[in-house]
Coordinates of C-alpha atoms in Angstrom, one line a residue:
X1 CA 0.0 0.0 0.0
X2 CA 1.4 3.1 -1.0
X3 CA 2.1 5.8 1.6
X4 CA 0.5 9.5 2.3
X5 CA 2.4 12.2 0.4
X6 CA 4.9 13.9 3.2
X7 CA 4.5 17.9 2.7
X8 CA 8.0 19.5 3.0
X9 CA 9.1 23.0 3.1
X10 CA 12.2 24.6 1.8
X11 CA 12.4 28.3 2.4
X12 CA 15.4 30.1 0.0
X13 CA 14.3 27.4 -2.0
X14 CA 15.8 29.6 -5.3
X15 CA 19.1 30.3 -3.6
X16 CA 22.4 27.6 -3.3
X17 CA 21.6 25.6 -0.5
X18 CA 17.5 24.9 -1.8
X19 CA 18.7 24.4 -5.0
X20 CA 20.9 21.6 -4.0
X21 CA 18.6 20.1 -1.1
X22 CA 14.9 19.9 -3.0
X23 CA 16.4 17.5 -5.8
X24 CA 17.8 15.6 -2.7
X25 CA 14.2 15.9 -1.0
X26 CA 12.9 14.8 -4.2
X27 CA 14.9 11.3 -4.8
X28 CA 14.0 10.2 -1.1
X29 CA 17.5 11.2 0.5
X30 CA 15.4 12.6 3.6
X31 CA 12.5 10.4 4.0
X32 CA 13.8 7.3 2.5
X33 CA 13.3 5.7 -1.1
X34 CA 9.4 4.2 -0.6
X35 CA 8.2 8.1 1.0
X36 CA 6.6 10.3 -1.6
X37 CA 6.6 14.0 -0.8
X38 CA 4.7 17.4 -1.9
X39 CA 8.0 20.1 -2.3
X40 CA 6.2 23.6 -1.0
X41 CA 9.1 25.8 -2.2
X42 CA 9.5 29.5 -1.0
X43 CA 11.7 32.5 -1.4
X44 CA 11.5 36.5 -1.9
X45 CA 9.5 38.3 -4.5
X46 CA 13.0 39.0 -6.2
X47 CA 13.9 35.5 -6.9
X48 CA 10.5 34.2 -8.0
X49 CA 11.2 34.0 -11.2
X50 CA 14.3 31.9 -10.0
X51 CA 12.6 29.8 -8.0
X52 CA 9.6 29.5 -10.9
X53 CA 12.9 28.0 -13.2
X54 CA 13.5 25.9 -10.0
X55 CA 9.9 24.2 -10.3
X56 CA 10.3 23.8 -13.9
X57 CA 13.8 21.6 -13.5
X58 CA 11.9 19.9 -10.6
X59 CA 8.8 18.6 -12.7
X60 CA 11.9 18.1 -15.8
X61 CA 13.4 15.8 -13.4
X62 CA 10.5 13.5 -13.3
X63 CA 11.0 12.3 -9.9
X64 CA 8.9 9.4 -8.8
X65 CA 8.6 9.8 -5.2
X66 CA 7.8 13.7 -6.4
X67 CA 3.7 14.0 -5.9
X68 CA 3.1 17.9 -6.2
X69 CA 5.6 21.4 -6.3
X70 CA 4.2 24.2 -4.6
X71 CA 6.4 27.3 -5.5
X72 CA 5.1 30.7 -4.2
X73 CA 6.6 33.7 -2.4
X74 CA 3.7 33.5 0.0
X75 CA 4.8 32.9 3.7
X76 CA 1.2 31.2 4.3
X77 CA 0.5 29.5 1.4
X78 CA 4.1 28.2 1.6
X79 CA 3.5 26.7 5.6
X80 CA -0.1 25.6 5.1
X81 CA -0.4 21.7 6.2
X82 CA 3.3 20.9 5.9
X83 CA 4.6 18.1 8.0
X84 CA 8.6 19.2 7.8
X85 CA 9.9 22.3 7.5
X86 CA 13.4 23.1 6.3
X87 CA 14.3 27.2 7.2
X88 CA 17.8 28.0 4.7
X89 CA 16.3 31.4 4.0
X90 CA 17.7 34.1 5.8
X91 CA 20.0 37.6 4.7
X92 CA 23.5 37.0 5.0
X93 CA 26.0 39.1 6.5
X94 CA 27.7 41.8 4.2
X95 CA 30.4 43.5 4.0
X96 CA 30.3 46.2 6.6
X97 CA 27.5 45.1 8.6
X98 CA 27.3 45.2 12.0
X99 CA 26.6 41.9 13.7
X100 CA 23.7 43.3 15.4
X101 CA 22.4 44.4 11.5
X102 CA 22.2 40.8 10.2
X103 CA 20.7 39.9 13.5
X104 CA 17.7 42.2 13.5
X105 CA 16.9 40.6 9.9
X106 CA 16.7 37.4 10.5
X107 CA 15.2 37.9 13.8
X108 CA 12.5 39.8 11.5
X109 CA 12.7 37.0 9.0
X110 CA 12.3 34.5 11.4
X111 CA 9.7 35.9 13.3
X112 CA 7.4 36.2 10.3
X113 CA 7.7 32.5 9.3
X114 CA 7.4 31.6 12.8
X115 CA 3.8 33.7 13.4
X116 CA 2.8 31.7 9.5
X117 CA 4.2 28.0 10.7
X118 CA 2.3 28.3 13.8
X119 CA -1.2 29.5 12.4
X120 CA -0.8 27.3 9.3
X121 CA 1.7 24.3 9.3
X122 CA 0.6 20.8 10.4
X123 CA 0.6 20.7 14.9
X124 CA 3.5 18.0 14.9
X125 CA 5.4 20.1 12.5
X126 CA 9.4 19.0 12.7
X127 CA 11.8 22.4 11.8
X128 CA 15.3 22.8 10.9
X129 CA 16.9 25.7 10.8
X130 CA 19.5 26.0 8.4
X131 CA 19.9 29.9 8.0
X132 CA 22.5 31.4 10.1
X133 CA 22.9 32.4 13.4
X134 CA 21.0 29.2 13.0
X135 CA 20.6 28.2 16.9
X136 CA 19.5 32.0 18.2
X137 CA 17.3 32.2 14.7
X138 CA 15.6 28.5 16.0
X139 CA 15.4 30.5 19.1
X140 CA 13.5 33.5 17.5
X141 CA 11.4 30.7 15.4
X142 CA 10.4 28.7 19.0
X143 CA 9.8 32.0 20.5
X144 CA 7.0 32.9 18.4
X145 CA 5.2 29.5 17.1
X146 CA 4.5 28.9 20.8
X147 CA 2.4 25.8 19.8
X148 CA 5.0 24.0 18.2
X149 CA 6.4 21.6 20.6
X150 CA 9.8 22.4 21.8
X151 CA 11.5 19.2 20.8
X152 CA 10.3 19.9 17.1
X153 CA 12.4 23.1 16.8
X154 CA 16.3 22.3 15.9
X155 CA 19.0 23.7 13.8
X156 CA 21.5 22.3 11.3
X157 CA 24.8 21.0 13.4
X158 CA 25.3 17.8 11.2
X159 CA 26.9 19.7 8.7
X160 CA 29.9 20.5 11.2
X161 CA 29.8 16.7 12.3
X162 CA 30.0 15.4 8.8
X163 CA 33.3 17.3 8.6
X164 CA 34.1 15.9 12.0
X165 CA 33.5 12.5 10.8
X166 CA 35.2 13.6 7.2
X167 CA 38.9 14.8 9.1
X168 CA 39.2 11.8 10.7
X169 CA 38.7 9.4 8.3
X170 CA 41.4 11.3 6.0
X171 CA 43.4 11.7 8.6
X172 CA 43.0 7.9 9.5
X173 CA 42.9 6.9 5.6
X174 CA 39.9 5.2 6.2
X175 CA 36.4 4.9 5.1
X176 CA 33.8 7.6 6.7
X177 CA 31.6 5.5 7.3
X178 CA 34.1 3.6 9.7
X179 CA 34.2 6.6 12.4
X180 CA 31.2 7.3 14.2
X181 CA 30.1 9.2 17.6
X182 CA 32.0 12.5 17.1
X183 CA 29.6 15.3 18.9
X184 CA 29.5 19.2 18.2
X185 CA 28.9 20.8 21.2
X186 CA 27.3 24.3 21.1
X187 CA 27.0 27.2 18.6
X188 CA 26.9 26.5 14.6
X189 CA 29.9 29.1 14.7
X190 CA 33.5 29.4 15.1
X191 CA 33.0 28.8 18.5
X192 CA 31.5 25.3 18.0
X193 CA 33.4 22.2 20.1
X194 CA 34.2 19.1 17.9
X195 CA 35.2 16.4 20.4
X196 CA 36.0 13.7 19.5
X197 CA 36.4 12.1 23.0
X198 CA 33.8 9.1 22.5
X199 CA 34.7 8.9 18.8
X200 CA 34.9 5.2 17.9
X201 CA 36.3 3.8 14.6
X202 CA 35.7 0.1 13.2
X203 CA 38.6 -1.7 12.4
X204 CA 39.3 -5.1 11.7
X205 CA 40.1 -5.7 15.1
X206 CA 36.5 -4.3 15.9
X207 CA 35.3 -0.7 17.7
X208 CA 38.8 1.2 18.3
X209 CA 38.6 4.4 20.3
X210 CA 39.6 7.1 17.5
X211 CA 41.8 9.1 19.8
X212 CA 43.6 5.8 20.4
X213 CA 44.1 5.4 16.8
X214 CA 45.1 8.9 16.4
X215 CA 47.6 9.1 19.0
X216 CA 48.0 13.0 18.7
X217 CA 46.4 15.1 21.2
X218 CA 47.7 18.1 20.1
X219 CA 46.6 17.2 16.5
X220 CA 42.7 17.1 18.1
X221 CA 43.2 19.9 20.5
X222 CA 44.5 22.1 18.0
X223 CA 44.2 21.8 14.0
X224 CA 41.3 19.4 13.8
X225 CA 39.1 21.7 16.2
X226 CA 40.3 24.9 13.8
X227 CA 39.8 23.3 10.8
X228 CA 36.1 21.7 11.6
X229 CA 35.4 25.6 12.8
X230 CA 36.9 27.3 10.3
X231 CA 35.8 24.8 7.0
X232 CA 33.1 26.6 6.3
X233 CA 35.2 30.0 5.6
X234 CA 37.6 28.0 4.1
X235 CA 35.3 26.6 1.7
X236 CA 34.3 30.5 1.2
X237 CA 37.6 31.1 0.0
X238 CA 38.3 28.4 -2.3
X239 CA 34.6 28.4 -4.2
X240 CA 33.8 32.2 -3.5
X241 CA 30.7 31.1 -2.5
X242 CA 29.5 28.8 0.9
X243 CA 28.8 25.4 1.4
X244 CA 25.7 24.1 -0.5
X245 CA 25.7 20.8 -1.5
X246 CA 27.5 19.7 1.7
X247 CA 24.8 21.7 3.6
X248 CA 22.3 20.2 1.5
X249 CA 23.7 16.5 2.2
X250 CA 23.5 17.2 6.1
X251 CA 19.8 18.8 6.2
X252 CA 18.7 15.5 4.8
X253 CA 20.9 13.6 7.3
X254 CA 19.2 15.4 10.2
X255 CA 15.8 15.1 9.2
X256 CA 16.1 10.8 8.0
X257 CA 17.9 10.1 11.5
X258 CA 15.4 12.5 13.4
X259 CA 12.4 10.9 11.7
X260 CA 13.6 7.2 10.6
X261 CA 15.9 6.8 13.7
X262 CA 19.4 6.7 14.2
X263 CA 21.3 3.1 14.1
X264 CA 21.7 1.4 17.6
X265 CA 24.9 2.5 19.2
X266 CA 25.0 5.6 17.2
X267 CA 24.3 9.0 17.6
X268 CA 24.5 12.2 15.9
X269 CA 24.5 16.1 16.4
X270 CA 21.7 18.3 16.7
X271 CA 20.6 22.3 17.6
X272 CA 18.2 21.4 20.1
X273 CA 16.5 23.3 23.1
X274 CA 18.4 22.6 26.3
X275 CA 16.7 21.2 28.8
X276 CA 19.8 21.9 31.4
X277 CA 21.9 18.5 30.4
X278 CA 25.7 18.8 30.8
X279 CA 25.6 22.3 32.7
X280 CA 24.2 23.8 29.8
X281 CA 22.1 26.7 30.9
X282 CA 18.2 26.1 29.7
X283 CA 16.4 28.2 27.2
X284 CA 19.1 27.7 24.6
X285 CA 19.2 26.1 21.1
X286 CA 22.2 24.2 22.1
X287 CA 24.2 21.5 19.7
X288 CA 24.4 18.2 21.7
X289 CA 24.8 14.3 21.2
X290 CA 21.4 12.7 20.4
X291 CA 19.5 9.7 19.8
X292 CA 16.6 9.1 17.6
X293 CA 13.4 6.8 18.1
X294 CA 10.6 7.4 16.6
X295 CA 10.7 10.4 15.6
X296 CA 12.2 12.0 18.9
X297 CA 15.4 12.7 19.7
X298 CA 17.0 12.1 23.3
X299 CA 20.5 13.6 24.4
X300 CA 22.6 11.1 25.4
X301 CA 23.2 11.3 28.4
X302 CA 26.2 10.3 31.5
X303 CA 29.3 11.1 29.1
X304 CA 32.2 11.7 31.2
X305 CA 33.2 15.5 30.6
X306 CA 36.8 16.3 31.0
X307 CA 38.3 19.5 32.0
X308 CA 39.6 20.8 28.4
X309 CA 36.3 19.5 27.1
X310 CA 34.3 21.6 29.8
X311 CA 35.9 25.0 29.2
X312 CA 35.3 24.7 25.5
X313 CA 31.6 23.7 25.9
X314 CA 31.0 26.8 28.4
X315 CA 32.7 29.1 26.0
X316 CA 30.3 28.4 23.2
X317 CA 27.1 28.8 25.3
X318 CA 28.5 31.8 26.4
X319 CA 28.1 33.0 23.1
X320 CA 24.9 31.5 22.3
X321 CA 24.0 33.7 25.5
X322 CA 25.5 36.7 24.3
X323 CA 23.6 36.0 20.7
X324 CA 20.4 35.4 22.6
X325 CA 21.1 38.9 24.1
X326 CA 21.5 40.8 20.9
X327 CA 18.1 38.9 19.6
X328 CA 16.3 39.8 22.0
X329 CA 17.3 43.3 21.9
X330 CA 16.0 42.8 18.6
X331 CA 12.4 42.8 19.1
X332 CA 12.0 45.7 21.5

């Protein structure tokens, strides 16, 4: 028996990101290969005749598992009755801005889509929020779709623990797929903690403990934390433009584990709403080791924290406290 059509979101849906991530959508890299979807796409009156091309290579693609394309620049029409919602819209920060500039528009973006997913979107609506500062903009989104349930508002973290995962296994020469249970603690930003403390690797001599393997602290105190922070500038300098496929690739990552489940023994990163765990201070959209089952995640819980891992973990939710600030300065 065939299944219900899933209706999925993309906001920025004519920009890089959307662009790479509805075609993904689209061939059943989120939901799995037996889920059909209905694609509501969104972006600014500016780009609608972009994202109009956008729906034209989507129905040119002939997608099976592709029921319906919604393409409008309509904040309601594009939220009414969908099931997942993935936020990559936003205005990016340009040259001379302030900080506190690019906040105040995406707090303004944010809040808009928030006040449409609330009134129209489906009540068990899942969101990730891609668009950056993407844990203070889930913040603004949770503030004001108040009937959302908390656990259903997240933001995109798996793209920094792909490239976790992806320096160890070159570093290693091994196959990805081999390494698992990195974490990114805290802020999508520069401030972000890859640890790779309970990071195990399978080996023909079964589950090795990758710092074990390493054997180079100051490699994975030093350069591998820079370079998992800093890739996404990096990838800025070498493409002139940011990540999109490999943003893409993770948005779907997030979304299959959060709704499919993650394997046993394994978990993954996610921007989620701290509910206090590991001395995090409550009421922030806080990146942490979870667990997916059936459709929920669930921190993990009882990791031992040592003292190097502490001071980095406080130092990123001290930003997201200062960011949380500045948003909230925002709306007044």
């Amino acid at each position: 028996m065939s299944k219900n059509a899933v209706r999925v979101l993309v906001t920025g849906a004519a920009g890089q990101i959307g662009y790479a991530l509805v075609p993904m959508v689209a061939r059943g890299a989120m939901l799995g290969p037996d889920q059909p979807v209905i694609l509501h796409i969104l972006d600014i009156e500016p780009a609608a005749e972009a994202l109009n091309g956008v729906k034209m290579e989507l129905i040119d693609a002939a997608f099976p598992l592709l029921k319906d394309v919604i393409a409008t620049t309509d904040v309601v029409e594009a939220c009414t009755g969908v099931d997942i919602a993935v936020m990559v819209g936003g205005f990016p920060r340009k040259e001379g801005m302030e900080r506190k500039d690019v906040m105040s528009k995406n707090v303004s973006i944010h809040k808009a889509q928030a006040s449409a997913l609330e009134k129209h979107a489906n009540t068990d609506c899942k969101v990730l929020v891609v668009a950056n500062p993407a844990n203070t903009n889930a913040l603004i989104l949770k503030e004001f779709a108040p009937s959302i349930p908390e656990k259903n508002i997240t933001c995109l973290t798996r793209l920094d623990h792909n490239r976790a995962l992806g320096q160890i296994s070159e570093r290693l020469d091994i196959q990805v797929s081999d390494v698992k249970n990195v974490i990114i603690w805290g802020n999508h930003s520069s401030t972000q903690y890859p640890d790779v403390s309970h990071a195990t690797v399978t080996s023909s001599d079964g589950q090795k403990p990758a710092r074990e393997l390493i054997a180079d602290d100051q490699w994975l105190r030093t350069e591998f934390i820079k370079t998992v922070q800093q890739r996404g500038a990096d990838i800025i300098k070498a493409r002139k433009l940011s990540s999109a496929l490999s943003a893409a690739s993770s948005a779907c990552d997030h979304i299959r584990d959060w709704v499919l489940g993650t394997p046993k023994g394994t978990w993954v990163s996610m921007g989620v709403y701290s509910d206090g765990s590991y001395g995090i201070p409550s009421g922030l959209i806080y990146s942490f080791p979870v667990t997916c089952e059936k459709g929920e995640w669930s921190i993990v819980q009882g990791l031992k924290i040592d003292e190097f891992s502490r001071t980095k973990m406080d130092a990123t939710a001290n930003e997201l406290i200062e960011e949380k600030s500045l948003a909230y300065s925002c709306l007044n």
